[in-house]
Structures are given as C-alpha cells and as structure tokens.
Coordinates of C-alpha atoms in Angstrom, one line a residue:
Chain U
X1 CA -138.2 133.8 39.6
X2 CA -136.0 133.3 36.6
X3 CA -133.2 132.0 38.8
X4 CA -135.6 129.4 40.2
X5 CA -136.6 128.4 36.7
X6 CA -132.9 128.1 35.8
X7 CA -132.3 126.0 38.9
X8 CA -135.2 123.7 38.1
X9 CA -134.1 123.4 34.4
X10 CA -130.6 122.4 35.6
X11 CA -132.2 119.5 37.4
X12 CA -133.9 118.4 34.2
X13 CA -137.3 120.1 34.6
X14 CA -138.3 120.5 30.9
X15 CA -141.4 122.6 31.6
X16 CA -139.3 125.0 33.6
X17 CA -136.8 125.2 30.8
X18 CA -139.7 125.9 28.4
X19 CA -140.7 128.9 30.5
X20 CA -137.1 130.0 30.8
X21 CA -136.4 129.9 27.1
X22 CA -139.7 131.3 25.9
X23 CA -138.8 135.0 26.1
X24 CA -135.7 134.4 24.1
X25 CA -137.1 132.2 21.4
X26 CA -137.6 135.1 19.0
X27 CA -134.1 136.4 19.6
X28 CA -132.6 132.9 19.0
X29 CA -134.7 132.4 15.9
X30 CA -133.7 135.9 14.5
X31 CA -130.0 135.3 15.1
X32 CA -130.4 132.0 13.2
X33 CA -132.3 133.8 10.5
X34 CA -129.5 136.3 9.9
X35 CA -127.0 133.5 9.5
X36 CA -129.0 131.0 7.6
X37 CA -130.9 133.4 5.3
X38 CA -134.1 131.3 5.0
X39 CA -136.9 130.5 7.4
X40 CA -136.8 126.8 7.2
X41 CA -133.1 126.5 8.0
X42 CA -133.4 129.2 10.6
X43 CA -136.1 127.3 12.4
X44 CA -134.2 124.0 12.4
X45 CA -131.0 125.8 13.5
X46 CA -132.8 127.7 16.2
X47 CA -134.5 124.6 17.6
X48 CA -131.1 122.7 17.4
X49 CA -129.5 125.6 19.3
X50 CA -132.3 125.6 22.0
X51 CA -131.8 121.8 22.5
X52 CA -128.1 122.5 23.0
X53 CA -128.9 125.2 25.4
X54 CA -131.0 122.8 27.4
X55 CA -128.4 120.0 27.3
X56 CA -125.6 122.4 28.4
X57 CA -127.7 124.4 30.9
X58 CA -125.5 123.3 33.8
X59 CA -122.7 125.3 32.2
X60 CA -124.7 128.5 32.6
X61 CA -123.5 130.3 35.7
X62 CA -126.5 132.5 36.4
X63 CA -129.6 134.0 34.8
X64 CA -127.7 137.3 34.4
X65 CA -125.6 135.8 31.7
X66 CA -128.3 133.5 30.2
X67 CA -129.1 135.8 27.3
X68 CA -125.5 136.3 26.2
X69 CA -124.7 132.6 26.9
X70 CA -127.7 131.4 24.8
X71 CA -126.7 133.8 22.0
X72 CA -123.2 132.4 22.0
X73 CA -124.6 128.8 21.6
X74 CA -127.0 130.0 18.9
X75 CA -124.2 131.8 17.0
X76 CA -122.0 128.6 17.2
X77 CA -124.9 126.4 16.1
X78 CA -125.6 128.7 13.2
X79 CA -122.0 128.7 12.1
X80 CA -121.9 124.9 12.3
X81 CA -125.1 124.7 10.3
X82 CA -123.6 127.0 7.7
X83 CA -120.4 124.9 7.5
X84 CA -122.5 121.8 7.0
X85 CA -124.5 123.5 4.3
X86 CA -121.3 124.7 2.6
X87 CA -120.0 121.1 2.4
X88 CA -123.1 120.0 0.5
X89 CA -123.1 120.2 -3.3
X90 CA -123.9 123.4 -5.2
X91 CA -127.1 121.8 -6.3
X92 CA -128.3 121.3 -2.8
X93 CA -127.3 124.9 -2.0
X94 CA -129.5 126.1 -4.9
X95 CA -132.3 124.0 -3.5
X96 CA -132.0 125.9 -0.2
X97 CA -131.9 129.3 -2.0
X98 CA -134.9 128.5 -4.2
X99 CA -137.6 128.9 -1.6
X100 CA -136.3 132.4 -0.8
X101 CA -137.8 133.7 -4.0
X102 CA -140.7 131.3 -4.1
X103 CA -141.8 132.0 -0.6
X104 CA -140.8 135.6 0.3
X105 CA -143.0 135.7 3.4
X106 CA -140.8 133.1 5.0
X107 CA -137.5 134.9 4.4
X108 CA -135.8 137.9 5.9
X109 CA -135.5 139.4 2.5
X110 CA -138.1 142.0 2.1
X111 CA -136.7 144.2 -0.6
X112 CA -133.6 144.6 -2.8
X113 CA -131.8 147.0 -0.4
X114 CA -132.3 144.7 2.6
X115 CA -131.1 141.8 0.4
X116 CA -128.0 143.7 -0.6
X117 CA -127.3 144.6 3.0
X118 CA -127.7 141.0 4.1
X119 CA -125.4 139.8 1.3
X120 CA -122.8 142.3 2.4
X121 CA -123.1 141.1 6.0
X122 CA -122.8 137.5 5.0
X123 CA -119.7 138.4 3.0
X124 CA -117.9 139.5 6.2
X125 CA -115.7 137.2 8.2
X126 CA -117.4 135.1 11.0
X127 CA -116.3 137.4 13.9
X128 CA -117.3 140.6 12.2
X129 CA -120.6 139.1 11.0
X130 CA -121.4 138.0 14.5
X131 CA -120.7 141.5 16.0
X132 CA -122.9 143.2 13.4
X133 CA -125.7 140.7 13.8
X134 CA -125.8 140.9 17.5
X135 CA -125.2 144.6 18.0
X136 CA -126.8 146.3 15.0
X137 CA -129.6 143.8 14.2
X138 CA -130.4 142.3 17.6
X139 CA -129.5 145.3 19.7
X140 CA -127.1 143.7 22.1
X141 CA -125.3 146.0 24.5
X142 CA -121.5 146.2 24.5
X143 CA -121.4 144.3 27.8
X144 CA -123.5 141.5 26.3
X145 CA -121.3 141.4 23.3
X146 CA -118.3 141.1 25.5
X147 CA -120.0 138.2 27.4
X148 CA -121.0 136.5 24.2
X149 CA -117.7 136.7 22.3
X150 CA -115.6 136.3 25.4
X151 CA -113.5 139.4 24.6
X152 CA -112.8 142.4 26.7
X153 CA -115.0 145.5 26.4
X154 CA -112.4 147.6 24.7
X155 CA -111.6 144.9 22.3
X156 CA -115.3 144.5 21.4
X157 CA -115.6 148.3 20.7
X158 CA -112.6 148.4 18.4
X159 CA -113.7 145.1 16.6
X160 CA -117.2 146.4 16.1
X161 CA -115.9 149.7 14.8
X162 CA -113.7 147.8 12.3
X163 CA -116.7 145.5 11.4
X164 CA -118.9 148.4 10.5
X165 CA -116.2 150.0 8.4
X166 CA -115.7 146.7 6.7
X167 CA -119.4 146.4 6.1
X168 CA -119.5 149.9 4.5
X169 CA -116.6 148.9 2.2
X170 CA -118.4 145.7 1.3
X171 CA -121.5 147.6 0.3
X172 CA -119.4 150.1 -1.7
X173 CA -117.8 147.1 -3.5
X174 CA -121.1 145.5 -4.3
X175 CA -122.5 148.8 -5.6
X176 CA -119.5 149.2 -7.8
X177 CA -120.1 145.8 -9.2
Chain K
X1 CA -106.2 167.2 16.8
X2 CA -107.5 163.9 15.4
X3 CA -106.6 163.0 11.8
X4 CA -109.0 161.6 9.2
X5 CA -108.0 157.9 9.7
X6 CA -108.5 158.1 13.5
X7 CA -111.9 159.9 13.1
X8 CA -113.0 157.3 10.5
X9 CA -112.2 154.6 13.0
X10 CA -114.1 156.4 15.8
X11 CA -117.2 157.3 13.8
X12 CA -119.1 154.0 14.5
X13 CA -118.4 154.4 18.2
X14 CA -119.4 158.1 18.0
X15 CA -122.8 157.0 16.6
X16 CA -123.2 154.5 19.4
X17 CA -122.3 157.3 21.9
X18 CA -119.5 155.0 23.2
X19 CA -116.6 157.7 23.2
X20 CA -115.1 159.6 26.1
X21 CA -115.9 163.3 26.4
X22 CA -112.5 164.2 25.0
X23 CA -112.8 161.9 22.0
X24 CA -116.3 163.0 21.3
X25 CA -115.3 166.7 21.3
X26 CA -112.3 165.8 19.0
X27 CA -114.5 164.0 16.5
X28 CA -117.2 166.7 16.5
X29 CA -114.5 169.4 16.0
X30 CA -113.0 167.4 13.1
X31 CA -116.3 166.7 11.4
X32 CA -117.2 170.4 11.5
X33 CA -114.1 171.2 9.5
X34 CA -113.5 168.1 7.3
X35 CA -115.9 167.6 4.4
X36 CA -114.9 164.0 3.4
X37 CA -115.1 162.8 7.0
X38 CA -118.5 164.5 7.4
X39 CA -119.6 162.6 4.3
X40 CA -118.3 159.3 5.7
X41 CA -120.1 160.0 8.9
X42 CA -123.4 160.5 7.0
X43 CA -122.8 157.3 5.1
X44 CA -122.3 155.4 8.3
X45 CA -125.4 157.0 9.8
X46 CA -127.5 155.9 6.8
X47 CA -125.9 152.4 7.0
X48 CA -126.8 152.1 10.6
X49 CA -130.3 153.3 9.9
X50 CA -130.6 150.6 7.2
X51 CA -129.4 148.0 9.6
X52 CA -131.7 149.1 12.3
X53 CA -134.5 149.2 9.7
X54 CA -134.2 145.4 9.2
X55 CA -137.2 144.1 11.0
X56 CA -137.2 141.1 13.2
X57 CA -138.8 138.0 11.8
X58 CA -141.9 136.7 13.6
X59 CA -141.6 133.2 15.0
X60 CA -143.1 130.6 12.8
X61 CA -146.4 129.3 14.0
X62 CA -146.2 126.5 16.5
X63 CA -142.5 127.1 17.1
X64 CA -142.6 126.8 20.8
X65 CA -144.9 123.7 20.8
X66 CA -142.7 122.0 18.2
X67 CA -139.6 122.7 20.3
X68 CA -141.3 121.4 23.5
X69 CA -142.2 118.2 21.7
X70 CA -138.6 117.7 20.7
X71 CA -137.5 118.6 24.2
X72 CA -139.6 115.8 25.7
X73 CA -137.5 113.2 23.8
X74 CA -134.3 114.6 25.4
X75 CA -132.4 113.2 28.3
X76 CA -131.5 115.3 31.4
X77 CA -129.0 118.1 30.9
X78 CA -125.4 116.8 30.8
X79 CA -123.1 117.2 33.7
X80 CA -120.2 119.5 33.0
X81 CA -117.9 116.7 34.0
X82 CA -119.5 113.9 31.9
X83 CA -119.3 115.8 28.6
X84 CA -116.2 115.3 26.5
X85 CA -114.6 118.6 27.1
X86 CA -111.4 118.2 25.1
X87 CA -110.1 121.7 25.8
X88 CA -110.6 121.4 29.5
X89 CA -109.0 118.0 29.5
X90 CA -106.1 119.1 27.4
X91 CA -105.6 122.2 29.7
X92 CA -105.8 120.0 32.8
X93 CA -103.3 117.6 31.2
X94 CA -101.0 120.4 30.3
X95 CA -101.2 121.8 33.8
X96 CA -100.4 118.4 35.3
X97 CA -97.5 117.8 32.9
X98 CA -96.2 121.3 33.7
X99 CA -96.6 120.6 37.5
X100 CA -94.7 117.3 37.2
X101 CA -91.9 118.9 35.2
X102 CA -91.7 121.8 37.6
X103 CA -91.6 119.5 40.7
X104 CA -89.0 117.3 39.1
X105 CA -86.9 120.2 38.1
X106 CA -87.1 121.7 41.6
X107 CA -86.3 118.4 43.2
X108 CA -83.3 117.9 40.9
X109 CA -82.2 121.4 41.4
X110 CA -82.5 121.2 45.2
X111 CA -80.7 117.9 45.4
X112 CA -77.9 119.2 43.1
X113 CA -77.6 122.3 45.2
X114 CA -77.5 120.3 48.4
X115 CA -74.8 117.9 47.1
X116 CA -72.9 120.9 45.7
X117 CA -73.1 122.5 49.2
X118 CA -71.8 119.4 50.8
X119 CA -68.9 119.1 48.4
X120 CA -68.1 122.7 48.8
X121 CA -68.1 122.4 52.5
X122 CA -65.8 119.4 52.3
X123 CA -63.3 120.7 49.8
X124 CA -63.3 124.5 50.3
X125 CA -63.9 125.0 54.0
X126 CA -61.4 122.3 55.0
X127 CA -61.3 120.4 58.2
X128 CA -63.8 121.3 60.8
X129 CA -61.7 121.2 63.8
X130 CA -64.5 121.2 66.3
X131 CA -67.5 119.5 64.7
X132 CA -68.9 118.5 68.0
X133 CA -67.8 121.3 70.1
X134 CA -71.3 122.7 70.5
X135 CA -71.6 122.6 74.2
X136 CA -74.6 121.3 76.0
X137 CA -74.6 124.2 78.4
X138 CA -76.9 124.5 81.3
X139 CA -79.7 127.1 81.0
X140 CA -78.2 129.2 83.8
X141 CA -75.3 130.0 81.5
X142 CA -77.4 132.1 79.2
X143 CA -79.5 133.6 82.0
X144 CA -76.9 134.4 84.7
X145 CA -75.6 137.8 84.0
X146 CA -72.8 137.3 86.5
X147 CA -71.5 134.3 84.7
X148 CA -68.7 135.0 82.2
X149 CA -69.9 134.9 78.6
X150 CA -68.8 131.9 76.6
X151 CA -65.3 132.7 75.4
X152 CA -64.5 133.2 71.8
X153 CA -62.2 130.2 71.9
X154 CA -65.3 128.0 72.2
X155 CA -66.5 128.9 68.7
X156 CA -66.1 126.2 66.2
X157 CA -63.0 127.0 64.2
X158 CA -63.0 126.0 60.5
X159 CA -59.4 125.5 59.4
X160 CA -58.7 125.4 55.7
X161 CA -57.7 121.9 54.5
X162 CA -54.3 122.9 53.4
X163 CA -53.6 124.6 56.8
X164 CA -54.8 121.5 58.6
X165 CA -52.4 119.3 56.6
X166 CA -49.6 121.7 57.2
X167 CA -50.3 121.7 61.0
X168 CA -50.2 118.0 61.0
X169 CA -47.0 117.8 59.0
X170 CA -45.4 119.9 61.7
X171 CA -46.9 117.7 64.4
X172 CA -44.3 115.1 65.5
X173 CA -47.0 112.7 66.6
X174 CA -49.8 113.0 64.1
X175 CA -49.2 110.7 61.2
X176 CA -50.8 107.8 59.3
X177 CA -51.2 104.1 60.1
X178 CA -49.5 101.6 57.8
X179 CA -51.2 98.4 56.7
X180 CA -49.5 95.6 55.0
X181 CA -51.7 93.0 53.3
X182 CA -50.3 89.7 52.1
X183 CA -52.1 86.5 50.8
X184 CA -50.0 83.4 51.2
X185 CA -50.5 80.0 49.8
X186 CA -48.8 77.4 52.1
X187 CA -48.5 73.7 52.5
X188 CA -49.4 73.6 56.2
X189 CA -51.5 76.3 57.6
X190 CA -51.0 75.3 61.3
X191 CA -47.2 75.3 60.9
X192 CA -47.3 78.7 59.1
X193 CA -49.4 80.1 61.9
X194 CA -46.9 79.0 64.5
X195 CA -44.1 80.5 62.5
X196 CA -45.9 83.8 62.3
X197 CA -46.3 83.7 66.1
X198 CA -42.6 83.0 66.6
X199 CA -41.7 86.0 64.3
X200 CA -42.3 88.5 67.0
X201 CA -41.7 86.1 69.9
X202 CA -45.3 86.5 71.2
X203 CA -48.6 84.8 70.6
X204 CA -50.4 86.6 67.6
X205 CA -54.0 87.5 67.8
X206 CA -55.8 85.7 65.1
X207 CA -59.0 86.3 63.3
X208 CA -59.7 82.9 61.8
X209 CA -62.1 82.0 59.0
X210 CA -63.6 78.5 59.1
X211 CA -62.3 75.9 58.5
X212 CA -58.8 77.1 59.2
X213 CA -56.9 73.9 60.3
X214 CA -58.6 70.8 59.3
X215 CA -56.8 69.4 56.3
X216 CA -56.7 70.4 52.7
X217 CA -59.5 73.0 52.5
X218 CA -58.1 75.4 55.1
X219 CA -57.6 79.2 55.1
X220 CA -56.8 81.7 57.9
X221 CA -57.0 85.5 58.2
X222 CA -54.6 87.1 60.7
X223 CA -54.4 90.7 61.8
X224 CA -51.6 91.8 64.1
X225 CA -49.5 94.8 64.9
X226 CA -45.7 94.9 64.8
X227 CA -43.3 97.6 65.9
X228 CA -42.0 100.0 63.3
X229 CA -38.5 98.6 63.7
X230 CA -39.4 95.0 62.9
X231 CA -42.0 95.9 60.2
X232 CA -39.7 95.4 57.2
X233 CA -38.1 92.2 58.7
X234 CA -41.5 90.6 59.3
X235 CA -42.6 91.4 55.8
X236 CA -39.5 89.6 54.3
X237 CA -40.1 86.6 56.6
X238 CA -43.8 86.4 55.7
X239 CA -42.8 86.3 52.0
X240 CA -40.5 83.4 52.7
X241 CA -43.2 81.3 54.5
X242 CA -45.0 80.4 51.3
X243 CA -46.0 81.6 47.9
X244 CA -47.3 85.2 48.0
X245 CA -50.4 85.5 45.8
X246 CA -51.1 89.2 46.5
X247 CA -49.2 91.9 48.4
X248 CA -50.0 95.5 49.0
X249 CA -49.1 98.3 51.4
X250 CA -51.5 101.1 52.2
X251 CA -51.6 104.1 54.6
X252 CA -54.6 105.5 56.3
X253 CA -54.3 109.0 57.6
X254 CA -55.5 109.7 61.1
X255 CA -54.4 113.3 61.0
X256 CA -57.9 114.8 60.6
X257 CA -59.3 112.4 63.2
X258 CA -56.6 113.4 65.7
X259 CA -57.1 117.0 64.9
X260 CA -60.8 116.7 65.5
X261 CA -60.3 114.9 68.8
X262 CA -57.8 117.4 70.0
X263 CA -60.2 120.3 69.2
X264 CA -63.0 118.6 71.0
X265 CA -60.7 118.0 74.0
X266 CA -59.6 121.6 74.0
X267 CA -63.3 122.7 74.0
X268 CA -64.1 120.4 76.9
X269 CA -61.1 121.6 78.8
X270 CA -62.2 125.2 78.3
X271 CA -65.7 124.3 79.4
X272 CA -64.3 122.6 82.4
X273 CA -62.4 125.8 83.3
X274 CA -65.5 128.0 82.9
X275 CA -67.6 125.6 85.0
X276 CA -64.9 125.7 87.8
X277 CA -65.0 129.5 87.6
X278 CA -68.8 129.5 87.8
X279 CA -68.7 127.0 90.7
X280 CA -66.6 129.6 92.6
X281 CA -68.8 132.5 91.8
X282 CA -72.3 131.1 92.4
X283 CA -73.7 130.9 95.9
X284 CA -77.0 129.3 95.1
X285 CA -77.2 125.6 96.1
X286 CA -79.3 124.4 93.1
X287 CA -77.1 126.2 90.7
X288 CA -74.0 124.7 92.4
X289 CA -75.5 121.2 92.1
X290 CA -76.3 121.5 88.5
X291 CA -72.9 123.0 87.6
X292 CA -71.2 120.2 89.6
X293 CA -73.2 117.6 87.7
X294 CA -72.3 119.2 84.4
X295 CA -68.6 119.4 85.5
X296 CA -68.6 115.7 86.1
X297 CA -70.1 115.0 82.7
X298 CA -67.6 117.2 81.0
X299 CA -64.7 115.5 82.8
X300 CA -65.9 112.1 81.7
X301 CA -66.2 113.3 78.1
X302 CA -62.7 114.8 78.4
X303 CA -61.3 111.5 79.7
X304 CA -63.0 109.6 76.9
X305 CA -61.5 111.9 74.3
X306 CA -58.0 111.6 75.9
X307 CA -58.3 107.8 75.7
X308 CA -59.2 107.9 72.0
X309 CA -56.3 110.2 71.3
X310 CA -54.0 107.8 73.2
X311 CA -55.3 104.8 71.2
X312 CA -54.6 106.5 67.9
X313 CA -51.1 107.6 69.0
X314 CA -50.3 104.0 70.0
X315 CA -51.5 102.7 66.6
X316 CA -49.5 105.2 64.7
X317 CA -46.2 103.8 65.7
X318 CA -47.3 100.1 65.1
X319 CA -48.0 99.1 61.6
X320 CA -50.7 96.5 61.0
X321 CA -50.2 93.2 59.2
X322 CA -53.1 91.6 57.5
X323 CA -52.2 88.0 56.5
X324 CA -54.5 85.7 54.6
X325 CA -53.3 82.1 54.4
X326 CA -54.6 79.6 52.0
X327 CA -53.7 76.0 51.6
X328 CA -51.8 75.1 48.4
X329 CA -54.1 72.2 47.8
X330 CA -57.2 74.4 48.1
X331 CA -59.3 74.1 45.0
X332 CA -62.9 74.6 44.2
X333 CA -64.5 71.3 44.7
X334 CA -65.9 69.8 41.5
X335 CA -69.6 69.4 41.4
X336 CA -70.8 65.8 41.8
X337 CA -71.8 64.2 38.5
X338 CA -75.5 64.2 38.0
X339 CA -77.8 62.0 36.1
X340 CA -79.9 63.1 33.1
X341 CA -83.0 63.4 35.2
X342 CA -81.4 65.5 37.8
X343 CA -79.8 67.8 35.2
X344 CA -83.2 68.2 33.5
X345 CA -84.8 69.0 36.8
X346 CA -82.1 71.6 37.6
X347 CA -82.5 73.1 34.1
X348 CA -86.2 73.4 34.6
X349 CA -85.7 75.0 38.0
X350 CA -83.3 77.5 36.5
X351 CA -85.7 78.4 33.7
X352 CA -88.6 78.8 36.2
X353 CA -86.4 81.0 38.3
X354 CA -85.3 83.1 35.3
X355 CA -89.0 83.4 34.2
X356 CA -90.0 84.6 37.6
X357 CA -87.1 87.1 37.6
X358 CA -88.2 88.3 34.2
X359 CA -91.8 88.8 35.3
X360 CA -90.6 90.7 38.4
X361 CA -88.5 93.0 36.2
X362 CA -91.4 93.4 33.8
X363 CA -93.7 94.4 36.7
X364 CA -91.0 96.9 37.9
X365 CA -90.8 98.3 34.4
X366 CA -94.6 98.7 34.1
X367 CA -94.7 100.5 37.4
X368 CA -91.7 102.7 36.9
X369 CA -91.7 103.4 33.1
X370 CA -94.9 102.3 31.5
X371 CA -97.2 104.5 33.6
X372 CA -95.4 107.8 32.7
X373 CA -95.2 106.6 29.1
X374 CA -98.9 106.0 29.0
X375 CA -99.5 109.5 30.5
X376 CA -97.3 111.0 27.7
X377 CA -99.2 109.0 25.0
X378 CA -102.5 110.2 26.4
X379 CA -101.3 113.8 26.4
X380 CA -100.0 113.5 22.9
X381 CA -103.3 112.0 21.8
X382 CA -105.2 114.9 23.3
X383 CA -102.9 117.5 21.7
X384 CA -103.4 115.7 18.4
X385 CA -107.2 115.7 18.7
X386 CA -107.1 119.5 19.6
X387 CA -104.9 120.3 16.7
X388 CA -107.1 118.3 14.3
X389 CA -110.2 120.1 15.6
X390 CA -108.5 123.4 15.2
X391 CA -107.5 122.6 11.6
X392 CA -111.0 121.4 10.8
X393 CA -112.4 124.6 12.3
X394 CA -110.1 126.7 10.2
X395 CA -111.0 124.8 7.1
X396 CA -114.7 125.2 7.9
X397 CA -114.1 129.0 8.2
X398 CA -112.3 129.1 4.9
X399 CA -115.1 127.3 3.3

C-alpha cells in the first residue's frame, strides 16, 4: 500500500503524498524541534523539510528507505535553518529565544535538567548532534542511522560511541561552570 | 584483557547491546573489577536514561492541514535530471575528462608502441630476405600425410642488416645504380639534344617537357643510360655543351631488393621441387590436376622473379644520366601592365580570397580547438562552484 502511495506521489498526486507523509510528521517535527529549540521555528522547518521531501520524492528509491531518507532531508533542512538563523543579528537571535521562556508549552524545554541536556547536545558538532538526536532521542536503529548518514554500520557505531562520550564530557563541563 | 580506555569507548555500545559476545564478556569482566569504569558506566546509563526521558513534542494543532495547504501551491515533484545536481554533474564531467584523457593516453601509447615496433623491426631485425615467401599452398599439402612436410628452408629467414650488407659486398653482381644529374643552360636546345644523341652514337630516349623546341622559352628533360666505360667521358662532354647550373651524382642501392628477389626465387624453386615430388607420389587424379595447376603458377612466378633480377643486374652496370636543358634566354615573362581599375579589382579579389581563407581557418579552429577549450572551461567552472559551495558549507558549520 505504501509503495503504491509512493508511486502515486512520484507522479505528483498530492493527496497520496499527504497520506504517505502523515505517519512521519511527528518524527519530522520532533527532529526539527531538537535542532531549532523552539516550536515556531521547528514547525516552519518541519514544513519546509516536508515540501522538500515532496519535491525530491523521485530520488527516494523505495518505501523501505523512506523514513531514513526523510530524516536525512529534515536534518539538512534543520541545519540550513540553523545556519540562516546564525547569520542573523544577535538581536534577532534573542527574539527567537524570548518565546521559549514566555511560552513554555510550545518549547521542548520542560525543566532545567532537560534544558541543560539540550544545551549540551546543541554544543556538539553537527555530525555528533545528528547521531544523538536520531538514535537517542528519536530511537533510530543503527541500520537507519547508516542509511540516513550515508556511513557504514561499523562507522556509525564508533561515531555514536564517540558522540555519547563527547556529550557526557560536555555535560561535565557545563556542570563545572 | 581490555584496558580502561577501550572499555570507556565500548560502554555506549554495551548499553545498546551492540557488542559481540567476546567484547561483551570482556567489558563485563572489566566493569566487575574496575571501580572508575563502573562509575563511568553508571554515569552513561543515567545520561541515556535522561536522553530517553526527553518526551516527544506533540504536533501543533492543524499542522497537517496547514502543510497540505502549502503543498497544493507546489508544482509536481522535480525530475532527478532537471534539478541542478552540481555534484552529479561535476562527477560526470570528471569521469568524462578522465575517460578522454585515458583514451588519448592509450591511443598515443599504442601508436608510439606500434611505430617503435616498426622501427625496431627495420633497424634491429635487418633485411627480411623472404618477405613474400609465404607460400600459397594447396590444402592437400597440410592434409596429405604422405606428402613431405614443408622443408625448413621454406621458412622466412631474417638476416641481420649488417650480415645482409656483408653478403652483398661479397657478391660480385649486387651493387648500386649510379645517377648523374645535370642542369644545362644552352643557346639552342635542339642542337644540344642532337649533340647528346651523337655522344653515344645512338638515338637517346627523351622525356620532354613542353614546350621543348619552339624558340626562346624551351626546356627539355632527358634520361638515358650509358655504359660504365663511357660514363665519365659523357659527363665531361655534357658539361662542355652549355653552362651547368646544377650537377650532382647519387647512388641508389639495389642490394636489398636483389637479395629479396633472390630469396623469393629460391623459395619458389623449392616449392617447385616439392610440387614435382608430390606429382610423382600422388596417384589421385584430382590431386594431380591441382598440383599441376599450382606448379604452373609457381613456374610463372619464378620466371617473373628471374626477369626482375635480370633487369636490375642490367641496370647496375649502366649508370643513368638525367639531363635537364633550359634555354639561356629563358626568363620569367613579365606580367602585362594593368590599369588602375584592373589592379583595384585584383586587389579586391585577393582580399576576398584571404578573408574566405581566414574564415575557413577560423572554422577549423572552432571545431578543433574551441570545443575542447569550452569543455575545459565548463569543467573548471563546475569545480569552482563545488569548491565555493564546500567553503560556504564549512563556514556555515563554523558559524
């Protein structure tokens, strides 16, 4: 059924694409949330990523890889959005951060520990952050990680191991501060 | 036994149950005996718990409908080929360039190798004494067990160049043919021609260029052979007939040609002997007919080769004289005087011709040089774009 939806979406059937993407909307939104840090940006980034997924749907080889392929596009879209945001002035950056405290129900920050943890994740490099978000926050399997990052399974294991150690060091550092 | 660093590296995978049995046992053994590593393991476990404890965000209300609204405004999905895929294009360009370079290199290499082989064969192997000695034997030769096997003497013998020269030096007949070339400017071409005829007492054979005799603009080209005895005498007399403009003497070796012809003749004679032998042995009529036919053919070829050898031998003893005769008064006729209009017309015609020639050369340049240049420029541009994108990407990461 999903393969049929994928085939129809490839031909430009937007309703079919809507049905195809619906089960993954929450995943895409949550990945965007982990990168962007606030609900508004996460929503925009997630919808931007979903449009990119639709426009590039012909590049998706089969439904078996659809989840990892969509995650890859979402990660790239989130990183692009982060870069755009970084280029903006510090004032604009503060405007983005302001709603986090004003509207806590729309942010991923629930308490201080989680906030510290998220800060530590965001302090990691892009590759390590992606692995932690996808594996430890979104529950991707190692095979899906390999598909998403385009790396070999063994490489993914060792990189993820290093990423977790780096995260622990980052948390230690922030506690010492 | 695993050390602390290795165990620290393996702890995250141990928690995920992604280790082999052996590694898992090693880690568990180490953790049981190492307090600091045990503490690190517990820290990592609590970190993982904290990570897993981060709850998923619920989708904002109306997320799907809002997306579908945006989706309706979109065009159809893009074809993989219509999108600007710089990386794929650069990769394809690089493959194409590599293929062109590889094909060119292989072509150059092969042609160089072939020309080297030809030179080597010429210079090192020496004279091939029987280049055409491969016999066109009838099929029965190979199949008839009773027939004698082709003798070893039929094999093509490659004689080293120095040996071939030495053999010819010892040969009383083989030698070179001498050519004497002289250009004479004379008052009267006809009279000079007659004198040249009288020099040897016989009518000379003449190869004339037009117009040879009619007045002031004449010239003539004569080739004739003289005996070796009178060669020097004729040369002196020719010099006295008029003013010698150019004079040269050259020798053309026929040694290798003679050697080749003799080898081929020997091969044909050997074949003739074998065919005669076969003729005596075979009793079947159709075989006899075919052998007889082949024998006649070989005999003809043998006669032909003998005739060629005789011709060369005859030439060797008789030097050639090449005489070119020009009239003294011969001069390049001055172009008739032209009026201003005619000169302008000629000038215009020349400029049109030169323009056409220039355009032809330009077209040739465009086809032969500009297209490869354009390909190189496009490749360079693609590489530049890729590098710029990579630099931008890196800067973005740094930011």
